[in-house]
mmCIF file of C-alpha atoms and ligand atoms in Angstrom:
data_model
loop_
_atom_site.group_PDB
_atom_site.id
_atom_site.type_symbol
_atom_site.label_atom_id
_atom_site.label_comp_id
_atom_site.label_asym_id
_atom_site.label_seq_id
_atom_site.Cartn_x
_atom_site.Cartn_y
_atom_site.Cartn_z
ATOM 1 C CA MET A 14 28.864 32.119 26.173
ATOM 2 C CA ILE A 15 30.802 28.942 26.648
ATOM 3 C CA SER A 16 33.852 28.897 24.293
ATOM 4 C CA VAL A 17 35.809 25.998 23.691
ATOM 5 C CA THR A 18 39.983 25.732 23.584
ATOM 6 C CA PHE A 19 41.539 25.578 20.336
ATOM 7 C CA GLU A 20 42.609 22.086 21.100
ATOM 8 C CA GLU A 21 39.160 20.992 21.707
ATOM 9 C CA LEU A 22 38.039 22.906 18.739
ATOM 10 C CA ILE A 23 40.448 20.868 16.766
ATOM 11 C CA GLN A 24 39.430 17.612 18.165
ATOM 12 C CA ASN A 25 35.859 18.358 17.899
ATOM 13 C CA THR A 26 36.216 19.172 14.012
ATOM 14 C CA ILE A 27 38.314 16.107 13.412
ATOM 15 C CA ALA A 28 35.578 13.776 14.884
ATOM 16 C CA PHE A 29 32.867 16.174 12.908
ATOM 17 C CA VAL A 30 35.104 15.513 9.739
ATOM 18 C CA LYS A 31 35.564 11.795 10.238
ATOM 19 C CA ASP A 32 31.895 11.112 10.804
ATOM 20 C CA GLU A 33 30.832 13.191 8.016
ATOM 21 C CA LEU A 34 33.454 11.183 5.518
ATOM 22 C CA GLU A 35 32.540 7.630 6.752
ATOM 23 C CA ASN A 36 31.662 6.553 3.453
ATOM 24 C CA ALA A 37 33.913 8.907 1.199
ATOM 25 C CA GLU A 38 35.598 7.281 -1.839
ATOM 26 C CA GLY A 39 39.070 6.491 -0.824
ATOM 27 C CA GLY A 40 40.722 9.420 -2.520
ATOM 28 C CA HIS A 41 38.454 12.049 -0.940
ATOM 29 C CA ASP A 42 38.263 10.259 2.899
ATOM 30 C CA TRP A 43 39.160 11.210 6.158
ATOM 31 C CA PHE A 44 42.937 10.337 5.266
ATOM 32 C CA HIS A 45 42.925 12.620 2.368
ATOM 33 C CA VAL A 46 41.788 15.298 4.727
ATOM 34 C CA GLU A 47 44.618 14.366 7.744
ATOM 35 C CA ARG A 48 47.125 14.672 4.813
ATOM 36 C CA VAL A 49 45.948 17.881 3.689
ATOM 37 C CA TYR A 50 45.769 19.045 7.274
ATOM 38 C CA LYS A 51 49.414 18.132 7.830
ATOM 39 C CA ASN A 52 50.347 19.597 4.366
ATOM 40 C CA ALA A 53 48.647 22.935 5.445
ATOM 41 C CA LEU A 54 50.350 23.088 8.768
ATOM 42 C CA LEU A 55 53.749 22.725 7.134
ATOM 43 C CA ILE A 56 53.233 25.389 4.474
ATOM 44 C CA SER A 57 51.881 27.733 7.334
ATOM 45 C CA GLU A 58 55.245 27.604 8.752
ATOM 46 C CA GLY A 59 56.802 29.884 6.171
ATOM 47 C CA GLU A 60 53.701 32.078 5.717
ATOM 48 C CA ASN A 61 51.978 34.877 8.073
ATOM 49 C CA VAL A 62 48.467 33.181 8.421
ATOM 50 C CA ASN A 63 45.775 32.785 10.714
ATOM 51 C CA LYS A 64 46.603 29.283 12.053
ATOM 52 C CA THR A 65 42.981 28.648 13.163
ATOM 53 C CA VAL A 66 41.585 29.677 9.683
ATOM 54 C CA VAL A 67 44.036 27.400 8.020
ATOM 55 C CA ALA A 68 43.458 24.451 10.442
ATOM 56 C CA LEU A 69 39.478 24.806 10.145
ATOM 57 C CA GLY A 70 39.776 25.146 6.339
ATOM 58 C CA ALA A 71 42.080 22.477 6.004
ATOM 59 C CA LEU A 72 40.007 20.073 8.038
ATOM 60 C CA LEU A 73 36.579 21.046 6.605
ATOM 61 C CA HIS A 74 37.541 21.597 2.908
ATOM 62 C CA ASP A 75 36.138 18.407 1.548
ATOM 63 C CA ILE A 76 32.819 17.707 3.775
ATOM 64 C CA ALA A 77 30.208 17.197 1.193
ATOM 65 C CA ASP A 78 32.203 17.495 -2.060
ATOM 66 C CA SER A 79 30.055 18.343 -4.981
ATOM 67 C CA LYS A 80 31.438 15.356 -7.325
ATOM 68 C CA PHE A 81 29.571 13.391 -4.665
ATOM 69 C CA HIS A 82 26.665 15.469 -3.793
ATOM 70 C CA SER A 83 24.780 15.543 -7.390
ATOM 71 C CA GLY A 84 26.733 18.613 -8.077
ATOM 72 C CA ASP A 85 25.464 20.945 -5.290
ATOM 73 C CA GLU A 86 28.317 23.380 -4.060
ATOM 74 C CA THR A 87 26.227 24.746 -1.137
ATOM 75 C CA VAL A 88 25.777 21.507 0.825
ATOM 76 C CA GLY A 89 29.680 21.602 2.376
ATOM 77 C CA PRO A 90 29.556 25.424 3.110
ATOM 78 C CA LYS A 91 26.567 25.086 5.071
ATOM 79 C CA LYS A 92 27.146 22.139 7.028
ATOM 80 C CA ALA A 93 30.765 23.647 7.924
ATOM 81 C CA ARG A 94 28.957 26.810 9.029
ATOM 82 C CA GLN A 95 26.324 25.255 11.342
ATOM 83 C CA PHE A 96 28.878 23.275 12.751
ATOM 84 C CA LEU A 97 31.105 26.161 13.486
ATOM 85 C CA LYS A 98 28.477 28.159 14.993
ATOM 86 C CA PHE A 99 27.584 25.238 17.454
ATOM 87 C CA GLN A 100 31.296 25.446 18.273
ATOM 88 C CA ASN A 101 30.938 29.026 19.122
ATOM 89 C CA VAL A 102 33.528 29.978 16.467
ATOM 90 C CA SER A 103 33.235 33.760 16.102
ATOM 91 C CA GLU A 104 31.389 34.931 12.863
ATOM 92 C CA GLU A 105 34.710 36.565 11.449
ATOM 93 C CA ILE A 106 36.501 33.086 11.344
ATOM 94 C CA ILE A 107 33.351 31.123 10.037
ATOM 95 C CA ALA A 108 32.988 33.712 7.127
ATOM 96 C CA HIS A 109 36.511 33.020 6.234
ATOM 97 C CA VAL A 110 36.471 29.374 6.565
ATOM 98 C CA VAL A 111 33.569 29.115 4.593
ATOM 99 C CA LYS A 112 35.021 31.256 1.814
ATOM 100 C CA ILE A 113 37.772 28.810 1.523
ATOM 101 C CA ILE A 114 35.668 25.795 1.104
ATOM 102 C CA GLU A 115 33.790 27.745 -1.681
ATOM 103 C CA ASN A 116 36.855 28.700 -3.496
ATOM 104 C CA ILE A 117 39.458 25.894 -2.838
ATOM 105 C CA SER A 118 38.596 23.761 -6.290
ATOM 106 C CA PHE A 119 40.434 23.755 -9.342
ATOM 107 C CA LYS A 120 37.316 23.125 -11.706
ATOM 108 C CA GLY A 121 39.231 22.788 -14.656
ATOM 109 C CA GLY A 122 41.098 25.891 -14.399
ATOM 110 C CA ASN A 123 38.699 28.190 -16.444
ATOM 111 C CA ARG A 124 36.422 29.373 -13.504
ATOM 112 C CA THR A 125 37.856 32.409 -11.903
ATOM 113 C CA GLN A 126 38.273 32.590 -8.221
ATOM 114 C CA SER A 127 36.140 35.385 -6.598
ATOM 115 C CA PHE A 128 37.848 35.171 -3.156
ATOM 116 C CA SER A 129 41.547 35.505 -2.119
ATOM 117 C CA SER A 130 43.376 35.400 1.102
ATOM 118 C CA LYS A 131 46.739 34.068 2.277
ATOM 119 C CA GLU A 132 44.947 31.321 4.412
ATOM 120 C CA LEU A 133 43.228 30.230 1.075
ATOM 121 C CA ASP A 134 46.652 30.118 -0.683
ATOM 122 C CA VAL A 135 47.945 27.629 2.116
ATOM 123 C CA VAL A 136 45.036 25.304 2.059
ATOM 124 C CA GLN A 137 44.533 25.404 -1.746
ATOM 125 C CA ASP A 138 48.442 24.438 -1.912
ATOM 126 C CA ALA A 139 47.911 21.769 0.599
ATOM 127 C CA ASP A 140 44.947 20.114 -1.201
ATOM 128 C CA ARG A 141 46.832 20.214 -4.238
ATOM 129 C CA LEU A 142 49.956 18.560 -3.107
ATOM 130 C CA ASP A 143 47.874 15.707 -2.257
ATOM 131 C CA ALA A 144 46.826 15.246 -5.844
ATOM 132 C CA LEU A 145 50.217 14.964 -6.892
ATOM 133 C CA GLY A 146 52.934 12.665 -6.767
ATOM 134 C CA ALA A 147 52.776 8.851 -5.750
ATOM 135 C CA ILE A 148 49.639 9.454 -3.467
ATOM 136 C CA GLY A 149 48.357 11.505 -6.337
ATOM 137 C CA ILE A 150 48.467 8.660 -8.696
ATOM 138 C CA ALA A 151 46.922 6.284 -6.407
ATOM 139 C CA ARG A 152 43.899 8.708 -5.715
ATOM 140 C CA THR A 153 43.370 9.149 -9.463
ATOM 141 C CA PHE A 154 43.420 5.579 -10.480
ATOM 142 C CA ASN A 155 41.049 4.734 -7.382
ATOM 143 C CA PHE A 156 38.814 7.673 -8.405
ATOM 144 C CA GLY A 157 38.775 6.173 -12.134
ATOM 145 C CA GLY A 158 38.039 2.777 -10.881
ATOM 146 C CA PHE A 159 35.288 4.210 -8.584
ATOM 147 C CA LYS A 160 33.868 5.665 -11.865
ATOM 148 C CA ASN A 161 34.461 2.570 -13.930
ATOM 149 C CA ARG A 162 36.713 4.262 -16.192
ATOM 150 C CA LYS A 163 39.421 2.950 -18.337
ATOM 151 C CA LEU A 164 43.034 3.332 -17.314
ATOM 152 C CA TYR A 165 44.135 4.360 -20.639
ATOM 153 C CA ASP A 166 42.823 4.609 -24.341
ATOM 154 C CA PRO A 167 45.317 5.877 -27.275
ATOM 155 C CA GLU A 168 42.371 6.770 -29.245
ATOM 156 C CA ILE A 169 40.950 9.297 -26.659
ATOM 157 C CA LYS A 170 43.070 12.247 -26.571
ATOM 158 C CA PRO A 171 42.647 14.647 -23.484
ATOM 159 C CA ASN A 172 40.580 17.678 -23.731
ATOM 160 C CA LEU A 173 42.004 20.687 -22.278
ATOM 161 C CA LYS A 174 39.028 23.062 -23.073
ATOM 162 C CA MET A 175 36.378 21.010 -20.925
ATOM 163 C CA THR A 176 33.890 23.200 -19.001
ATOM 164 C CA PRO A 177 33.483 22.536 -15.331
ATOM 165 C CA SER A 178 30.218 20.710 -15.723
ATOM 166 C CA GLU A 179 31.812 18.737 -18.851
ATOM 167 C CA TYR A 180 34.902 17.957 -16.480
ATOM 168 C CA LYS A 181 33.011 16.275 -13.812
ATOM 169 C CA ALA A 182 30.769 14.079 -16.176
ATOM 170 C CA SER A 183 33.545 13.249 -18.214
ATOM 171 C CA SER A 184 34.097 9.348 -18.495
ATOM 172 C CA ALA A 185 37.472 9.853 -20.378
ATOM 173 C CA PRO A 186 40.167 7.299 -19.197
ATOM 174 C CA THR A 187 42.082 8.072 -15.890
ATOM 175 C CA ILE A 188 45.492 8.661 -17.819
ATOM 176 C CA ASN A 189 43.810 11.706 -19.376
ATOM 177 C CA HIS A 190 43.099 13.407 -15.958
ATOM 178 C CA PHE A 191 47.182 13.835 -15.898
ATOM 179 C CA TYR A 192 46.815 16.541 -18.877
ATOM 180 C CA GLU A 193 43.946 17.998 -17.925
ATOM 181 C CA LYS A 194 44.474 18.827 -14.427
ATOM 182 C CA LEU A 195 47.516 17.076 -12.502
ATOM 183 C CA LEU A 196 50.470 18.107 -14.736
ATOM 184 C CA LEU A 197 48.999 21.794 -14.720
ATOM 185 C CA LEU A 198 49.223 21.874 -10.998
ATOM 186 C CA LYS A 199 52.859 22.667 -10.463
ATOM 187 C CA ASP A 200 52.260 26.129 -12.060
ATOM 188 C CA ARG A 201 49.388 27.235 -10.119
ATOM 189 C CA MET A 202 51.023 26.824 -6.530
ATOM 190 C CA ASN A 203 50.727 29.928 -4.540
ATOM 191 C CA THR A 204 53.448 29.462 -1.805
ATOM 192 C CA GLU A 205 56.967 28.976 -2.148
ATOM 193 C CA THR A 206 56.988 25.988 -0.078
ATOM 194 C CA GLY A 207 54.122 24.615 -2.115
ATOM 195 C CA LYS A 208 56.247 25.082 -5.062
ATOM 196 C CA LYS A 209 59.197 23.372 -4.160
ATOM 197 C CA ILE A 210 57.135 20.056 -2.969
ATOM 198 C CA ALA A 211 54.966 20.531 -6.036
ATOM 199 C CA ALA A 212 58.022 20.452 -8.452
ATOM 200 C CA GLN A 213 59.401 17.105 -7.008
ATOM 201 C CA ARG A 214 56.020 15.324 -7.120
ATOM 202 C CA HIS A 215 55.391 16.599 -10.738
ATOM 203 C CA ASP A 216 58.861 15.136 -11.856
ATOM 204 C CA PHE A 217 57.817 11.743 -10.136
ATOM 205 C CA MET A 218 54.438 11.813 -12.297
ATOM 206 C CA GLU A 219 56.289 12.360 -15.591
ATOM 207 C CA ALA A 220 58.629 9.564 -14.787
ATOM 208 C CA PHE A 221 55.404 7.399 -13.984
ATOM 209 C CA LEU A 222 53.831 8.396 -17.141
ATOM 210 C CA GLN A 223 57.140 7.273 -19.109
ATOM 211 C CA GLN A 224 57.502 3.982 -17.537
ATOM 212 C CA PHE A 225 53.437 3.665 -18.060
ATOM 213 C CA TYR A 226 54.017 4.040 -21.770
ATOM 214 C CA ALA A 227 56.867 2.022 -22.225
ATOM 215 C CA GLU A 228 55.042 -1.008 -20.522
ATOM 216 C CA TRP A 229 51.982 -0.221 -22.568
ATOM 217 C CA ASN A 230 53.803 -0.582 -25.733
ATOM 218 C CA GLY A 231 55.623 -3.808 -24.544
ATOM 219 C CA THR A 232 59.082 -2.638 -24.272
ATOM 220 C CA ARG A 233 61.316 -3.748 -21.602
HETATM 221 P P1 LIG B 23 39.517 19.581 -6.334
HETATM 222 O O1 LIG B 23 39.644 19.312 -4.837
HETATM 223 O O2 LIG B 23 40.749 20.390 -6.718
HETATM 224 O O3 LIG B 23 38.207 20.048 -6.989
HETATM 225 P P2 LIG B 23 38.957 17.039 -7.016
HETATM 226 O O4 LIG B 23 38.355 16.931 -5.793
HETATM 227 O O5 LIG B 23 38.191 17.089 -8.223
HETATM 228 O O6 LIG B 23 40.083 18.249 -6.992
HETATM 229 O O7 LIG B 23 40.047 15.907 -7.419
HETATM 230 C C1 LIG B 23 40.848 15.369 -6.407
HETATM 231 C C2 LIG B 23 41.368 14.269 -6.821
HETATM 232 O O8 LIG B 23 40.386 13.441 -7.358
HETATM 233 C C3 LIG B 23 42.425 14.335 -7.990
HETATM 234 O O9 LIG B 23 43.520 14.763 -7.762
HETATM 235 C C4 LIG B 23 42.007 13.210 -8.592
HETATM 236 O O10 LIG B 23 42.940 12.392 -7.997
HETATM 237 C C5 LIG B 23 40.725 12.614 -8.158
HETATM 238 N N1 LIG B 23 39.781 13.044 -9.617
HETATM 239 C C6 LIG B 23 38.940 13.833 -9.456
HETATM 240 N N2 LIG B 23 38.566 13.904 -11.082
HETATM 241 C C7 LIG B 23 38.953 13.196 -11.577
HETATM 242 C C8 LIG B 23 38.831 12.530 -12.957
HETATM 243 N N3 LIG B 23 38.145 13.354 -14.082
HETATM 244 N N4 LIG B 23 39.558 11.454 -13.245
HETATM 245 C C9 LIG B 23 40.464 10.803 -12.354
HETATM 246 N N5 LIG B 23 40.860 11.196 -11.079
HETATM 247 C C10 LIG B 23 39.925 12.292 -10.537
HETATM 248 NI NI1 LIG B 24 40.746 17.788 -1.017
#
């Protein structure tokens, strides 16, 4: 069996993901994956993890996001498995990467995670960090625009008890997403490095919201 080197495997994976995400919405495109990959490598420095699993998990975590594939959550894992098999990656690593892709999502917070590993912790933190701070704010409004949602509506209160499917189908104003998800993330971080970066990005979002309401209400 011909096997590729680690570097070749990473380069092939990057090319595959770029191609898969060619027409993705701006907040879930290749550059999102690139940021998550970098965050994951950074967080890995402080953790005892299999770097191949972390790298592949980060690079493949959002191919065929179910939000954009009529809710089918099996498309991404299947595509990743097929690709990794073609690259002659061992079954042990493929199985772990697929588990990461299947379990990474937040999904409204009321879904229990069925699998856990240090590598999943790292990739999940890396993905969550990209939902926070300045980039998190930009992605959220971009997604809201993509769905043609209002920026804000004082009459429509955040719903903290949504089921995963209601959450996905919601047409609530974009500001609500901060309360339904983004501001909850800092307390759900897995790693020490992740917690530290999340706390700082969380404060930035709180400051943004204060300024947003001040401007909304016509104050100087
Ligand atoms: P996860 O990968 O944890 O499932 P998502 O892919 O649902 O997270 O969300 C990633 C980013 O997409 C969010 O951080 C946010 O910026 C944007 N997003 C997702 N759902 C919504 C929503 N209902 N309203 C506004 N932005 C959203
Ligand atoms: Ni992601």
